[in-house]
mmCIF file of C-alpha atoms in Angstrom:
data_model
loop_
_atom_site.group_PDB
_atom_site.id
_atom_site.type_symbol
_atom_site.label_atom_id
_atom_site.label_comp_id
_atom_site.label_asym_id
_atom_site.label_seq_id
_atom_site.Cartn_x
_atom_site.Cartn_y
_atom_site.Cartn_z
ATOM 1 C CA UNK Y 1 -2.023 79.199 4.062
ATOM 2 C CA UNK Y 2 -5.252 77.476 5.203
ATOM 3 C CA UNK Y 3 -4.778 73.715 5.457
ATOM 4 C CA UNK Y 4 -7.569 72.668 3.101
ATOM 5 C CA UNK Y 5 -6.905 75.125 0.273
ATOM 6 C CA UNK Y 6 -5.646 73.695 -3.030
ATOM 7 C CA UNK Y 7 -6.682 70.124 -2.139
ATOM 8 C CA UNK Y 8 -6.103 67.770 -5.070
ATOM 9 C CA UNK Y 9 -8.185 64.714 -5.906
ATOM 10 C CA UNK Y 10 -6.231 61.443 -5.806
ATOM 11 C CA UNK Y 11 -8.508 58.385 -5.908
ATOM 12 C CA UNK Y 12 -12.020 57.034 -5.260
ATOM 13 C CA UNK Y 13 -12.647 53.547 -3.881
ATOM 14 C CA UNK Y 14 -15.809 51.501 -3.447
ATOM 15 C CA UNK Y 15 -14.467 48.625 -1.339
ATOM 16 C CA UNK Y 16 -12.080 48.262 1.560
ATOM 17 C CA UNK Y 17 -9.779 46.149 -0.606
ATOM 18 C CA UNK Y 18 -9.336 49.135 -2.919
ATOM 19 C CA UNK Y 19 -8.010 51.499 -0.248
ATOM 20 C CA UNK Y 20 -4.622 52.958 -1.201
ATOM 21 C CA UNK Y 21 -1.578 52.143 0.948
ATOM 22 C CA UNK Y 22 -1.285 54.519 3.927
ATOM 23 C CA UNK Y 23 0.640 57.605 2.806
ATOM 24 C CA UNK Y 24 0.394 60.542 5.162
ATOM 25 C CA UNK Y 25 -1.999 61.317 7.988
ATOM 26 C CA UNK Y 26 -5.683 61.134 7.031
ATOM 27 C CA UNK Y 27 -8.514 63.372 8.257
ATOM 28 C CA UNK Y 28 -11.924 61.812 7.549
ATOM 29 C CA UNK Y 29 -15.121 63.775 6.956
ATOM 30 C CA UNK Y 30 -18.347 61.867 7.597
ATOM 31 C CA UNK Y 31 -21.978 62.822 7.994
ATOM 32 C CA UNK Y 32 -25.581 61.925 7.511
ATOM 33 C CA UNK Y 33 -26.876 62.382 3.973
ATOM 34 C CA UNK Y 34 -28.002 65.969 3.364
ATOM 35 C CA UNK Y 35 -26.275 67.271 6.511
ATOM 36 C CA UNK Y 36 -24.050 69.546 4.439
ATOM 37 C CA UNK Y 37 -20.825 67.514 4.342
ATOM 38 C CA UNK Y 38 -19.950 68.194 0.710
ATOM 39 C CA UNK Y 39 -20.748 71.890 1.073
ATOM 40 C CA UNK Y 40 -18.540 72.086 4.166
ATOM 41 C CA UNK Y 41 -15.614 70.433 2.359
ATOM 42 C CA UNK Y 42 -16.023 72.719 -0.649
ATOM 43 C CA UNK Y 43 -16.156 75.798 1.585
ATOM 44 C CA UNK Y 44 -13.034 74.806 3.507
ATOM 45 C CA UNK Y 45 -11.178 73.990 0.301
ATOM 46 C CA UNK Y 46 -12.287 77.180 -1.450
ATOM 47 C CA UNK Y 47 -13.585 75.081 -4.327
ATOM 48 C CA UNK Y 48 -17.149 74.979 -5.625
ATOM 49 C CA UNK Y 49 -17.141 71.324 -6.686
ATOM 50 C CA UNK Y 50 -14.244 69.544 -4.986
ATOM 51 C CA UNK Y 51 -16.766 67.339 -3.201
ATOM 52 C CA UNK Y 52 -19.884 66.627 -5.250
ATOM 53 C CA UNK Y 53 -23.014 68.282 -3.884
ATOM 54 C CA UNK Y 54 -26.024 66.181 -4.865
ATOM 55 C CA UNK Y 55 -29.692 67.076 -4.512
ATOM 56 C CA UNK Y 56 -30.294 63.359 -3.965
ATOM 57 C CA UNK Y 57 -29.072 62.357 -0.480
ATOM 58 C CA UNK Y 58 -26.782 59.333 -0.508
ATOM 59 C CA UNK Y 59 -25.751 59.714 -4.163
ATOM 60 C CA UNK Y 60 -22.034 59.602 -3.313
ATOM 61 C CA UNK Y 61 -21.195 55.938 -2.714
ATOM 62 C CA UNK Y 62 -17.401 56.118 -2.725
ATOM 63 C CA UNK Y 63 -14.571 57.033 -0.387
ATOM 64 C CA UNK Y 64 -12.778 59.955 -2.034
ATOM 65 C CA UNK Y 65 -9.186 60.920 -1.208
ATOM 66 C CA UNK Y 66 -7.840 64.468 -1.607
ATOM 67 C CA UNK Y 67 -4.184 65.355 -1.016
ATOM 68 C CA UNK Y 68 -3.483 68.543 0.943
ATOM 69 C CA UNK Y 69 -0.434 70.763 0.484
ATOM 70 C CA UNK Y 70 0.874 69.777 3.925
ATOM 71 C CA UNK Y 71 1.054 66.143 2.803
ATOM 72 C CA UNK Y 72 -1.970 64.973 4.789
ATOM 73 C CA UNK Y 73 -5.093 63.571 3.126
ATOM 74 C CA UNK Y 74 -8.719 64.704 3.366
ATOM 75 C CA UNK Y 75 -10.926 61.614 3.131
ATOM 76 C CA UNK Y 76 -14.550 62.193 2.119
ATOM 77 C CA UNK Y 77 -16.656 59.262 3.344
ATOM 78 C CA UNK Y 78 -20.056 58.294 1.870
ATOM 79 C CA UNK Y 79 -23.060 59.982 3.447
ATOM 80 C CA UNK Y 80 -25.190 57.710 5.606
ATOM 81 C CA UNK Y 81 -28.932 57.499 6.148
ATOM 82 C CA UNK Y 82 -31.947 58.312 3.972
ATOM 83 C CA UNK Y 83 -30.364 56.986 0.785
ATOM 84 C CA UNK Y 84 -32.934 55.259 -1.423
ATOM 85 C CA UNK Y 85 -30.744 52.306 -2.301
ATOM 86 C CA UNK Y 86 -31.149 48.514 -2.137
ATOM 87 C CA UNK Y 87 -30.482 46.947 1.253
ATOM 88 C CA UNK Y 88 -27.451 45.066 -0.089
ATOM 89 C CA UNK Y 89 -25.868 48.355 -1.159
ATOM 90 C CA UNK Y 90 -26.699 49.932 2.193
ATOM 91 C CA UNK Y 91 -24.960 47.048 3.995
ATOM 92 C CA UNK Y 92 -21.912 47.461 1.730
ATOM 93 C CA UNK Y 93 -21.696 51.171 2.600
ATOM 94 C CA UNK Y 94 -21.994 50.416 6.314
ATOM 95 C CA UNK Y 95 -19.269 47.784 6.127
ATOM 96 C CA UNK Y 96 -17.005 50.131 4.187
ATOM 97 C CA UNK Y 97 -17.465 52.970 6.677
ATOM 98 C CA UNK Y 98 -17.038 50.762 9.739
ATOM 99 C CA UNK Y 99 -13.928 49.033 8.386
ATOM 100 C CA UNK Y 100 -12.305 52.322 7.441
ATOM 101 C CA UNK Y 101 -13.090 54.108 10.705
ATOM 102 C CA UNK Y 102 -11.998 51.224 12.927
ATOM 103 C CA UNK Y 103 -9.018 49.833 11.051
ATOM 104 C CA UNK Y 104 -7.322 52.582 9.024
ATOM 105 C CA UNK Y 105 -3.978 52.910 10.770
ATOM 106 C CA UNK Y 106 -3.056 56.399 9.547
ATOM 107 C CA UNK Y 107 -6.447 57.975 10.299
ATOM 108 C CA UNK Y 108 -5.729 60.656 12.911
ATOM 109 C CA UNK Y 109 -9.142 62.259 13.414
ATOM 110 C CA UNK Y 110 -12.783 62.431 12.316
ATOM 111 C CA UNK Y 111 -14.693 65.583 11.380
ATOM 112 C CA UNK Y 112 -18.315 64.565 11.924
ATOM 113 C CA UNK Y 113 -20.931 66.671 10.126
ATOM 114 C CA UNK Y 114 -24.356 67.121 11.712
ATOM 115 C CA UNK Y 115 -27.212 69.381 10.631
ATOM 116 C CA UNK Y 116 -27.532 71.847 13.507
ATOM 117 C CA UNK Y 117 -31.325 71.551 13.271
ATOM 118 C CA UNK Y 118 -31.226 67.753 13.737
ATOM 119 C CA UNK Y 119 -28.043 66.811 15.622
ATOM 120 C CA UNK Y 120 -27.118 63.512 17.245
ATOM 121 C CA UNK Y 121 -29.393 61.232 15.245
ATOM 122 C CA UNK Y 122 -29.118 57.490 15.971
ATOM 123 C CA UNK Y 123 -26.810 57.132 12.959
ATOM 124 C CA UNK Y 124 -24.601 59.981 14.202
ATOM 125 C CA UNK Y 125 -24.319 58.198 17.539
ATOM 126 C CA UNK Y 126 -23.456 54.956 15.754
ATOM 127 C CA UNK Y 127 -20.599 56.689 13.937
ATOM 128 C CA UNK Y 128 -19.302 57.999 17.265
ATOM 129 C CA UNK Y 129 -19.572 54.529 18.805
ATOM 130 C CA UNK Y 130 -17.526 53.050 15.940
ATOM 131 C CA UNK Y 131 -14.802 55.654 16.254
ATOM 132 C CA UNK Y 132 -14.449 56.355 19.974
ATOM 133 C CA UNK Y 133 -12.806 53.040 20.997
ATOM 134 C CA UNK Y 134 -9.730 53.912 18.909
ATOM 135 C CA UNK Y 135 -9.016 56.901 21.151
ATOM 136 C CA UNK Y 136 -8.653 59.326 18.248
ATOM 137 C CA UNK Y 137 -10.331 62.766 18.294
ATOM 138 C CA UNK Y 138 -13.698 63.695 16.826
ATOM 139 C CA UNK Y 139 -14.613 67.258 15.890
ATOM 140 C CA UNK Y 140 -18.330 67.863 15.298
ATOM 141 C CA UNK Y 141 -19.436 70.531 12.838
ATOM 142 C CA UNK Y 142 -23.005 71.674 13.441
ATOM 143 C CA UNK Y 143 -23.700 72.834 9.900
ATOM 144 C CA UNK Y 144 -26.389 75.095 8.462
ATOM 145 C CA UNK Y 145 -26.207 77.201 11.609
ATOM 146 C CA UNK Y 146 -27.315 80.204 9.512
ATOM 147 C CA UNK Y 147 -30.787 78.645 9.463
ATOM 148 C CA UNK Y 148 -31.052 79.099 13.236
ATOM 149 C CA UNK Y 149 -31.416 82.321 15.189
ATOM 150 C CA UNK Y 150 -28.379 83.349 17.236
ATOM 151 C CA UNK Y 151 -30.064 82.151 20.442
ATOM 152 C CA UNK Y 152 -31.148 78.857 18.868
ATOM 153 C CA UNK Y 153 -27.644 78.211 17.564
ATOM 154 C CA UNK Y 154 -26.077 78.920 20.953
ATOM 155 C CA UNK Y 155 -28.592 76.654 22.694
ATOM 156 C CA UNK Y 156 -27.975 73.820 20.206
ATOM 157 C CA UNK Y 157 -24.218 74.117 20.612
ATOM 158 C CA UNK Y 158 -24.513 73.993 24.402
ATOM 159 C CA UNK Y 159 -26.922 71.045 24.283
ATOM 160 C CA UNK Y 160 -24.724 68.919 21.990
ATOM 161 C CA UNK Y 161 -21.649 69.697 24.071
ATOM 162 C CA UNK Y 162 -23.491 68.597 27.219
ATOM 163 C CA UNK Y 163 -24.628 65.332 25.642
ATOM 164 C CA UNK Y 164 -21.106 64.477 24.482
ATOM 165 C CA UNK Y 165 -19.285 65.738 27.579
ATOM 166 C CA UNK Y 166 -18.813 62.210 28.935
ATOM 167 C CA UNK Y 167 -16.329 61.550 26.127
ATOM 168 C CA UNK Y 168 -14.059 64.248 27.521
ATOM 169 C CA UNK Y 169 -11.427 66.003 25.403
ATOM 170 C CA UNK Y 170 -11.635 63.324 22.710
ATOM 171 C CA UNK Y 171 -14.605 65.148 21.184
ATOM 172 C CA UNK Y 172 -15.163 68.832 20.411
ATOM 173 C CA UNK Y 173 -18.116 70.687 18.890
ATOM 174 C CA UNK Y 174 -18.591 73.929 16.946
ATOM 175 C CA UNK Y 175 -21.118 75.782 14.801
ATOM 176 C CA UNK Y 176 -20.481 76.042 11.054
ATOM 177 C CA UNK Y 177 -22.146 77.693 8.069
ATOM 178 C CA UNK Y 178 -21.088 77.074 4.483
ATOM 179 C CA UNK Y 179 -23.402 79.849 3.303
ATOM 180 C CA UNK Y 180 -21.922 82.518 5.582
ATOM 181 C CA UNK Y 181 -18.479 80.878 5.767
ATOM 182 C CA UNK Y 182 -18.470 80.998 9.553
ATOM 183 C CA UNK Y 183 -16.538 78.495 11.657
ATOM 184 C CA UNK Y 184 -13.847 77.878 9.030
ATOM 185 C CA UNK Y 185 -10.999 79.161 11.202
ATOM 186 C CA UNK Y 186 -11.975 76.958 14.135
ATOM 187 C CA UNK Y 187 -11.882 73.810 11.974
ATOM 188 C CA UNK Y 188 -8.500 74.787 10.563
ATOM 189 C CA UNK Y 189 -6.990 75.260 14.023
ATOM 190 C CA UNK Y 190 -8.417 71.973 15.298
ATOM 191 C CA UNK Y 191 -7.068 69.954 12.370
ATOM 192 C CA UNK Y 192 -3.696 71.734 12.632
ATOM 193 C CA UNK Y 193 -3.476 70.463 16.211
ATOM 194 C CA UNK Y 194 -4.196 66.911 15.048
ATOM 195 C CA UNK Y 195 -1.458 67.158 12.418
ATOM 196 C CA UNK Y 196 1.021 68.908 14.723
ATOM 197 C CA UNK Y 197 1.176 71.853 12.333
ATOM 198 C CA UNK Y 198 1.966 75.438 13.391
ATOM 199 C CA UNK Y 199 -1.073 77.708 13.607
ATOM 200 C CA UNK Y 200 0.707 81.065 13.354
ATOM 201 C CA UNK Y 201 -0.032 81.382 9.635
ATOM 202 C CA UNK Y 202 -3.700 80.417 9.971
ATOM 203 C CA UNK Y 203 -6.419 83.079 10.237
ATOM 204 C CA UNK Y 204 -7.314 83.816 13.858
ATOM 205 C CA UNK Y 205 -10.562 82.418 15.229
ATOM 206 C CA UNK Y 206 -13.050 85.329 15.390
ATOM 207 C CA UNK Y 207 -14.410 86.231 18.789
ATOM 208 C CA UNK Y 208 -18.160 86.215 19.489
ATOM 209 C CA UNK Y 209 -18.107 90.026 19.527
ATOM 210 C CA UNK Y 210 -16.408 90.127 16.120
ATOM 211 C CA UNK Y 211 -18.991 87.742 14.668
ATOM 212 C CA UNK Y 212 -21.832 89.849 16.050
ATOM 213 C CA UNK Y 213 -20.285 92.976 14.600
ATOM 214 C CA UNK Y 214 -20.048 91.253 11.208
ATOM 215 C CA UNK Y 215 -23.687 90.184 11.437
ATOM 216 C CA UNK Y 216 -22.875 86.462 11.427
#
């Protein structure tokens, strides 16, 4: 059974003081507003509206917790950047994100969402800088890869991997498309490793030849 299927909503919080007591390993999803984070979560969970997809970037201002069948927790963090909100609210979001990413003791890894057409923005790099000192892994999803040609997607993947290579095995990068549902298996296997879960029951990661044959 895929790890993210049948995720169940538990709680939303707006301030660090409202975070629930640690209960199970947490996998955080973060990304720049309009990078496709909510769509990626919904695709992985097999649910059309588990994470709210807004046409207004930055609309989601809460940390949302979803319990997975394995006992771990998917944590959907507020989108950052481009939100048309007052500066005081923007500072509150930044403080909430930074506190959670740096101090949450049961956070085992970060899935960082980037639009494959505009990866590694200054805010993306800031998120990495907040998280890296803790020594926990980061897995980058280059979303909306269906909007690139096959050659463009491959070149973007190679370029982002080169730029982040100095971080070593702590960080990994892949292409992902919510529209075509490509890259789902790779995320599942990566998170299973973080959670020390067996991967035998997970769908195999398609080879490049298989993806080409499927037209993806």
